[in-house]
Tab-separated table of C-alpha atoms in Angstrom:
chain	number	residue	atom	x	y	z
V	1095	MET	CA	79.594	50.363	68.975
V	1096	LYS	CA	81.642	48.445	66.451
V	1097	ARG	CA	83.895	49.717	63.685
V	1098	CYS	CA	83.771	46.945	61.073
V	1099	VAL	CA	86.853	47.593	58.985
V	1100	PRO	CA	88.846	44.384	59.465
V	1101	VAL	CA	92.176	45.678	58.257
V	1102	LEU	CA	92.206	48.423	60.843
V	1103	CYS	CA	93.194	45.803	63.369
V	1104	LEU	CA	96.643	46.761	62.145
V	1105	CYS	CA	96.283	50.032	63.991
V	1106	LEU	CA	94.204	48.792	66.909
V	1107	VAL	CA	95.617	45.487	68.053
V	1108	LEU	CA	98.884	46.519	69.418
V	1109	LEU	CA	100.483	49.687	70.637
V	1110	LEU	CA	103.207	47.147	71.326
V	1111	SER	CA	106.738	48.214	70.520
V	1112	ALA	CA	110.152	47.612	71.981
V	1113	CYS	CA	113.670	46.604	71.231
V	1114	GLY	CA	115.441	43.794	72.960
V	1115	THR	CA	115.476	40.068	73.547
V	1116	SER	CA	112.820	37.887	71.956
V	1117	ALA	CA	110.810	35.332	73.840
V	1118	SER	CA	111.584	32.900	71.002
V	1119	GLY	CA	114.961	31.821	72.214
V	1120	GLU	CA	113.583	30.944	75.633
V	1121	GLY	CA	110.487	29.165	74.352
V	1122	GLY	CA	107.533	31.486	74.943
V	1123	LEU	CA	103.988	30.611	75.936
V	1124	LEU	CA	102.968	29.826	72.360
V	1125	SER	CA	105.915	27.514	71.834
V	1126	ARG	CA	105.280	25.645	75.076
V	1127	ALA	CA	101.557	25.281	74.292
V	1128	SER	CA	102.094	24.043	70.733
V	1129	GLY	CA	105.382	22.187	70.974
V	1130	ILE	CA	106.568	24.221	67.978
V	1131	ALA	CA	109.556	26.560	68.181
V	1132	ASP	CA	108.520	30.202	67.913
V	1133	ASP	CA	110.847	30.860	64.991
V	1134	GLU	CA	110.057	27.668	63.040
V	1135	VAL	CA	108.463	28.377	59.653
V	1136	LEU	CA	104.845	27.254	59.946
V	1137	LEU	CA	103.535	28.473	56.597
V	1138	THR	CA	104.332	30.708	53.631
V	1139	VAL	CA	102.240	33.522	52.149
V	1140	ASP	CA	103.118	34.268	48.524
V	1141	GLY	CA	106.503	32.759	49.265
V	1142	ARG	CA	107.070	34.839	52.409
V	1143	GLU	CA	108.047	32.598	55.306
V	1144	VAL	CA	105.920	33.052	58.424
V	1145	PRO	CA	107.339	31.979	61.796
V	1146	ALA	CA	105.115	29.924	64.069
V	1147	TRP	CA	104.630	32.614	66.710
V	1148	ARG	CA	102.828	34.913	64.253
V	1149	TYR	CA	100.148	32.396	63.309
V	1150	LEU	CA	99.828	31.058	66.860
V	1151	TYR	CA	99.433	34.589	68.221
V	1152	TRP	CA	96.461	35.196	65.896
V	1153	LEU	CA	95.023	31.765	66.626
V	1154	THR	CA	95.157	32.499	70.356
V	1155	SER	CA	93.534	35.901	69.798
V	1156	VAL	CA	90.639	34.387	67.832
V	1157	CYS	CA	90.157	31.648	70.445
V	1158	ASP	CA	90.086	34.290	73.179
V	1159	GLN	CA	87.356	36.149	71.282
V	1160	ILE	CA	85.309	32.986	70.896
V	1161	ARG	CA	85.634	32.128	74.588
V	1162	THR	CA	84.617	35.668	75.594
V	1163	ALA	CA	81.554	35.578	73.340
V	1164	TRP	CA	80.515	32.196	74.734
V	1165	ASN	CA	81.055	33.341	78.334
V	1166	GLU	CA	79.041	36.502	77.795
V	1167	SER	CA	76.156	34.480	76.386
V	1168	GLY	CA	76.263	32.108	79.366
V	1169	ARG	CA	77.372	29.132	77.286
V	1170	THR	CA	80.162	26.656	77.986
V	1171	LEU	CA	82.758	26.632	75.226
V	1172	ASP	CA	82.535	23.407	73.231
V	1173	TRP	CA	84.740	23.214	70.155
V	1174	GLN	CA	82.263	20.788	68.546
V	1175	GLN	CA	79.719	23.605	68.327
V	1176	THR	CA	79.360	25.690	65.170
V	1177	LEU	CA	79.400	29.358	64.230
V	1178	SER	CA	77.327	30.146	61.130
V	1179	GLY	CA	77.432	26.460	60.309
V	1180	GLU	CA	81.209	26.199	60.633
V	1181	PRO	CA	82.814	24.159	63.446
V	1182	LEU	CA	84.405	26.532	65.962
V	1183	ALA	CA	87.865	25.013	65.570
V	1184	ASP	CA	87.700	25.429	61.788
V	1185	TYR	CA	86.485	28.993	62.192
V	1186	ALA	CA	89.367	29.850	64.527
V	1187	ARG	CA	91.897	28.248	62.184
V	1188	ARG	CA	90.519	30.128	59.178
V	1189	LYS	CA	90.416	33.540	60.880
V	1190	ALA	CA	93.958	33.080	62.179
V	1191	LEU	CA	95.153	32.278	58.663
V	1192	GLU	CA	93.364	35.350	57.298
V	1193	ASN	CA	95.002	37.645	59.856
V	1194	THR	CA	98.407	36.068	59.296
V	1195	ALA	CA	98.076	36.456	55.520
V	1196	LEU	CA	96.980	40.074	55.970
V	1197	TYR	CA	100.092	41.043	57.904
V	1198	ALA	CA	102.331	39.167	55.466
V	1199	THR	CA	100.647	40.983	52.577
V	1200	VAL	CA	101.310	44.338	54.206
V	1201	GLU	CA	105.004	43.482	54.432
V	1202	THR	CA	105.096	42.342	50.794
V	1203	LEU	CA	103.282	45.459	49.549
V	1204	ALA	CA	105.649	47.633	51.552
V	1205	GLU	CA	108.671	45.950	49.953
V	1206	ASP	CA	107.175	46.159	46.465
V	1207	ASN	CA	106.486	49.888	46.880
V	1208	GLY	CA	109.726	50.865	48.591
V	1209	VAL	CA	108.057	51.609	51.917
V	1210	THR	CA	110.423	51.365	54.869
V	1211	LEU	CA	110.470	52.629	58.430
V	1212	SER	CA	112.352	55.852	58.935
V	1213	GLU	CA	114.331	56.898	61.974
V	1214	GLU	CA	111.368	59.073	62.939
V	1215	ASP	CA	109.074	56.049	62.735
V	1216	GLN	CA	111.365	54.091	65.038
V	1217	VAL	CA	111.417	56.970	67.505
V	1218	GLN	CA	107.617	57.040	67.477
V	1219	LEU	CA	107.455	53.299	68.124
V	1220	ASP	CA	109.834	53.723	71.047
V	1221	ALA	CA	107.590	56.480	72.403
V	1222	GLU	CA	104.530	54.231	72.129
V	1223	TRP	CA	106.381	51.555	74.062
V	1224	GLN	CA	107.169	54.006	76.836
V	1225	GLU	CA	103.526	55.073	76.959
V	1226	LYS	CA	102.477	51.463	77.538
V	1227	VAL	CA	105.162	50.996	80.191
V	1228	THR	CA	103.816	54.059	81.978
V	1229	GLU	CA	100.238	52.813	81.641
V	1230	TYR	CA	101.148	49.454	83.204
V	1231	GLY	CA	103.274	51.031	85.919
V	1232	SER	CA	106.561	49.394	84.950
V	1233	GLU	CA	108.269	47.636	82.091
V	1234	GLU	CA	108.128	44.393	84.042
V	1235	ALA	CA	104.351	44.615	84.392
V	1236	TYR	CA	103.921	45.347	80.715
V	1237	LEU	CA	106.179	42.471	79.721
V	1238	GLU	CA	104.091	40.179	81.912
V	1239	ALA	CA	100.977	41.307	80.058
V	1240	LEU	CA	102.674	40.635	76.733
V	1241	ALA	CA	103.790	37.212	77.920
V	1242	ARG	CA	100.162	36.240	78.549
V	1243	MET	CA	99.507	37.089	74.902
V	1244	GLY	CA	102.413	34.886	73.859
V	1245	LEU	CA	104.617	37.795	72.865
V	1246	GLY	CA	108.147	38.802	73.734
V	1247	LYS	CA	109.613	42.233	73.115
V	1248	GLU	CA	110.905	41.382	69.664
V	1249	GLU	CA	107.602	39.901	68.537
V	1250	ALA	CA	105.689	42.898	69.844
V	1251	ARG	CA	108.015	45.212	67.966
V	1252	ALA	CA	107.536	43.276	64.745
V	1253	LEU	CA	103.750	43.557	64.945
V	1254	SER	CA	103.927	47.275	65.710
V	1255	GLU	CA	106.265	47.817	62.772
V	1256	ASP	CA	103.734	46.131	60.499
V	1257	ALA	CA	101.039	48.467	61.814
V	1258	CYS	CA	103.307	51.410	60.999
V	1259	LEU	CA	103.949	50.053	57.500
V	1260	TYR	CA	100.193	49.792	56.974
V	1261	ARG	CA	99.705	53.436	57.928
V	1262	LYS	CA	102.390	54.447	55.429
V	1263	LEU	CA	100.768	52.364	52.696
V	1264	LEU	CA	97.466	54.041	53.505
V	1265	THR	CA	99.136	57.426	52.978
V	1266	LEU	CA	100.261	56.304	49.519
V	1267	ALA	CA	96.655	55.451	48.672
V	1268	ALA	CA	95.983	59.211	48.719
V	1269	ASP	CA	99.087	60.098	46.657
V	1270	PRO	CA	98.379	60.434	42.896
V	1271	ALA	CA	102.037	59.700	42.167
V	1272	SER	CA	101.867	56.305	43.888
V	1273	ALA	CA	101.012	52.975	42.281
V	1274	LEU	CA	98.723	52.418	45.288
V	1275	TYR	CA	96.708	55.569	44.634
V	1276	VAL	CA	92.953	55.096	44.832
V	1277	THR	CA	91.708	56.958	41.764
V	1278	GLU	CA	88.431	58.832	41.580
V	1279	GLU	CA	87.149	56.199	39.167
V	1280	ALA	CA	88.014	53.420	41.615
V	1281	LEU	CA	86.407	55.380	44.418
V	1282	THR	CA	83.206	55.863	42.426
V	1283	GLU	CA	83.053	52.157	41.656
V	1284	PHE	CA	83.718	51.266	45.292
V	1285	THR	CA	81.011	53.541	46.708
V	1286	ALA	CA	78.337	52.478	44.216
V	1287	GLY	CA	75.502	51.029	46.259
V	1288	ARG	CA	77.068	52.157	49.534
V	1289	GLU	CA	75.799	54.937	51.780
V	1290	TYR	CA	78.271	56.770	53.988
V	1291	LEU	CA	77.342	58.686	57.110
V	1292	ALA	CA	79.383	60.711	59.575
V	1293	ALA	CA	78.656	61.559	63.186
V	1294	SER	CA	79.863	62.502	66.602
V	1295	CYS	CA	78.049	60.852	69.481
V	1296	ILE	CA	77.461	60.890	73.211
V	1297	LEU	CA	76.515	57.542	74.734
V	1298	VAL	CA	75.033	57.033	78.177
V	1299	SER	CA	75.628	53.316	78.484
V	1300	THR	CA	73.283	50.757	79.991
V	1301	GLU	CA	75.694	47.881	79.480
V	1302	GLY	CA	75.416	45.368	82.293
V	1303	VAL	CA	72.174	46.848	83.608
V	1304	ALA	CA	69.467	44.216	83.977
V	1305	ALA	CA	66.128	44.863	82.276
V	1306	GLU	CA	64.351	44.622	85.619
V	1307	ASP	CA	66.586	47.314	87.135
V	1308	THR	CA	64.194	50.042	86.108
V	1309	GLU	CA	65.604	52.532	88.609
V	1310	THR	CA	69.094	52.482	87.090
V	1311	LEU	CA	67.737	52.555	83.550
V	1312	ALA	CA	65.601	55.570	84.397
V	1313	ALA	CA	68.581	57.308	85.975
V	1314	GLN	CA	70.671	56.766	82.852
V	1315	LYS	CA	67.906	58.043	80.618
V	1316	SER	CA	67.529	61.101	82.837
V	1317	ARG	CA	71.266	61.716	82.549
V	1318	ALA	CA	70.999	61.621	78.757
V	1319	GLU	CA	68.032	63.999	78.803
V	1320	THR	CA	69.990	66.414	80.995
V	1321	LEU	CA	72.863	66.399	78.498
V	1322	PHE	CA	70.402	67.064	75.680
V	1323	SER	CA	68.987	70.035	77.606
V	1324	GLN	CA	72.481	71.439	78.139
V	1325	ILE	CA	73.186	71.242	74.408
V	1326	ASN	CA	69.867	72.795	73.450
V	1327	SER	CA	70.234	75.683	75.892
V	1328	ALA	CA	73.825	76.492	74.899
V	1329	ALA	CA	74.567	79.540	72.737
V	1330	ASP	CA	76.614	77.247	70.467
V	1331	GLY	CA	74.967	73.846	70.565
V	1332	ALA	CA	77.539	72.153	68.332
V	1333	ALA	CA	80.397	73.378	70.526
V	1334	ALA	CA	78.553	72.223	73.652
V	1335	PHE	CA	78.007	68.842	72.039
V	1336	ALA	CA	81.710	68.547	71.250
V	1337	GLN	CA	82.659	69.411	74.818
V	1338	LEU	CA	80.219	66.964	76.366
V	1339	ALA	CA	81.340	64.268	73.926
V	1340	GLN	CA	84.758	64.552	75.569
V	1341	THR	CA	83.686	64.768	79.194
V	1342	GLU	CA	80.328	62.959	79.520
V	1343	ASN	CA	80.624	60.067	77.114
V	1344	ASP	CA	80.590	56.303	77.633
V	1345	ALA	CA	81.347	55.562	73.974
V	1346	PRO	CA	84.805	54.001	73.501
V	1347	ALA	CA	85.352	55.911	70.249
V	1348	GLN	CA	83.633	58.363	67.929
V	1349	PRO	CA	81.855	56.971	64.855
V	1350	GLY	CA	83.420	59.433	62.414
V	1351	THR	CA	82.723	58.487	58.786
V	1352	PHE	CA	81.347	54.982	58.267
V	1353	ALA	CA	79.352	52.874	55.833
V	1354	ALA	CA	75.701	52.548	56.750
V	1355	GLY	CA	74.878	49.114	58.101
V	1356	ASP	CA	78.448	48.178	59.047
V	1357	GLY	CA	77.691	47.957	62.766
V	1358	THR	CA	79.428	51.165	63.795
V	1359	LEU	CA	76.186	52.353	65.410
V	1360	PRO	CA	73.149	50.391	66.594
V	1361	ARG	CA	70.358	50.354	64.027
V	1362	ALA	CA	68.111	52.750	65.956
V	1363	ALA	CA	70.948	55.275	66.286
V	1364	GLU	CA	71.825	54.969	62.602
V	1365	GLU	CA	68.225	55.543	61.566
V	1366	ALA	CA	68.021	58.622	63.784
V	1367	LEU	CA	71.267	59.942	62.318
V	1368	ARG	CA	70.024	59.474	58.764
V	1369	ALA	CA	67.032	61.712	59.535
V	1370	LEU	CA	69.279	64.613	60.604
V	1371	GLU	CA	70.806	67.384	58.509
V	1372	VAL	CA	74.548	68.016	58.681
V	1373	GLY	CA	75.195	70.112	61.795
V	1374	GLN	CA	71.942	69.031	63.463
V	1375	TRP	CA	71.838	66.995	66.671
V	1376	SER	CA	69.307	64.432	67.753
V	1377	GLY	CA	67.224	63.990	70.834
V	1378	VAL	CA	67.769	61.006	73.128
V	1379	VAL	CA	67.825	57.797	71.080
V	1380	GLU	CA	67.249	54.553	72.980
V	1381	THR	CA	69.278	51.552	71.775
V	1382	GLU	CA	70.413	48.184	73.111
V	1383	GLU	CA	73.710	49.822	74.112
V	1384	GLY	CA	72.170	52.723	75.979
V	1385	TYR	CA	70.990	56.242	75.223
V	1386	TYR	CA	72.598	58.078	72.311
V	1387	LEU	CA	72.838	61.727	71.377
V	1388	LEU	CA	74.030	62.181	67.792
V	1389	LEU	CA	75.477	65.081	65.834
V	1390	ARG	CA	75.526	64.573	62.073
V	1391	GLN	CA	78.723	65.680	60.358
V	1392	GLU	CA	80.118	66.039	56.853
V	1393	VAL	CA	81.411	62.813	55.371
V	1394	ASP	CA	85.216	62.640	55.221
V	1395	ASP	CA	86.346	61.648	51.717
V	1396	ALA	CA	89.734	60.546	53.089
V	1397	ALA	CA	88.003	57.976	55.288
V	1398	ILE	CA	86.127	56.571	52.294
V	1399	ARG	CA	89.381	56.350	50.318
V	1400	ALA	CA	90.890	54.462	53.271
V	1401	ASP	CA	87.935	52.039	53.207
V	1402	CYS	CA	88.530	51.471	49.509
V	1403	PHE	CA	92.221	50.771	50.106
V	1404	ASP	CA	91.362	48.411	52.958
V	1405	SER	CA	89.001	46.527	50.660
V	1406	ARG	CA	91.749	46.171	48.080
V	1407	LEU	CA	94.230	45.015	50.681
V	1408	LEU	CA	91.839	42.406	52.030
V	1409	THR	CA	91.244	41.144	48.505
V	1410	VAL	CA	94.968	40.822	47.832
V	1411	ALA	CA	95.491	39.031	51.143
V	1412	GLY	CA	92.536	36.738	50.447
V	1413	GLU	CA	93.987	35.791	47.070
V	1414	ALA	CA	97.496	35.213	48.425
V	1415	ASP	CA	99.044	31.803	47.881
V	1416	THR	CA	99.065	30.407	51.419
V	1417	GLU	CA	100.988	27.171	51.851
V	1418	PRO	CA	100.649	25.565	55.300
V	1419	GLY	CA	103.421	23.365	56.631
V	1420	ALA	CA	102.839	19.874	57.984
V	1421	LYS	CA	102.793	20.987	61.631
V	1422	LEU	CA	100.122	23.563	60.924
V	1423	GLU	CA	97.865	21.023	59.230
V	1424	THR	CA	98.089	18.626	62.173
V	1425	LEU	CA	97.738	21.273	64.911
V	1426	SER	CA	94.666	20.646	67.090
V	1427	VAL	CA	93.006	23.960	67.914
V	1428	PRO	CA	91.203	22.744	71.078
V	1429	ALA	CA	94.324	21.049	72.445
V	1430	PHE	CA	96.487	24.066	71.664
V	1431	TYR	CA	94.112	26.548	73.273
V	1432	ASP	CA	93.654	24.379	76.355
V	1433	ALA	CA	97.452	24.347	76.689
V	1434	VAL	CA	97.571	28.135	76.286
V	1435	CYS	CA	95.064	28.509	79.145
V	1436	ARG	CA	97.109	26.203	81.360
V	1437	GLU	CA	100.264	28.153	80.587
V	1438	ARG	CA	98.497	31.382	81.497
V	1439	GLU	CA	97.404	29.912	84.809
V	1440	ALA	CA	101.012	28.962	85.495
V	1441	LEU	CA	102.099	32.538	84.801
């Protein structure tokens, strides 16, 4: 399952927040791998200066994604190879620039619209930090995890603050008094030619199960059929579905409202969902991800408005005047990422 709304990385990437000493002054992983000081200005976005660590963090993230995809497909990573006709190194450089420009644009829009972080926002960020510390078992363990990403506490806080600013901008998109308000006319224009669906799902995953392992595949299908029987035999099938979606679900997240064809659901699941009425649930739907049960829901207009705002934001970021510095233009992606991997091994 994939939720293809690029700007929502602002809310998904991090859960990283803290106050304290930056890794910049000590020369963090990114600085050591690139030979560029973390706080050195590497580029500008519409005149906003961007320190090196921000771009290098996104470059590392994109390279990690490429390596994972190549590993999962059984291929050896070779930066001379192409992705959709584009050399891998060029692709990584471009995506990193896009992400960097996106975050810079969020900060600029926040300034232009008087959006700042309140004391309550800061308290919430502190609480999120504590949640991650608890999840990792200690602050030291969490800081070690951040260090492998090339982040210190100050950098992590900065990224989390940007995510919070994005959420506040998104709220303004629903406020008729705001300059960022997405009007009904804009919404109508945005949704023209688009189909939106909404669903809750239960997934019995077959990820990692070999095609020849027919016994395991049959067991997973039987599990899905049992769940379907429980829903059908319940006095309130929708309530039973909701309960099982919480307790018997391999899906990492619920689809919610999404644009048809955006990759949120596998094609077979999406086609099955389209055939349902609102409030109706499906039988067992076999997909490449596993066996789905689907409950069609009412489309959430707020989610569509958020998609429209995201589209606008991506357009603004894409049109931003990005001026790379000399060190960025001469940075070798393969050499940098190899150095990042060596630094991680040393950690």
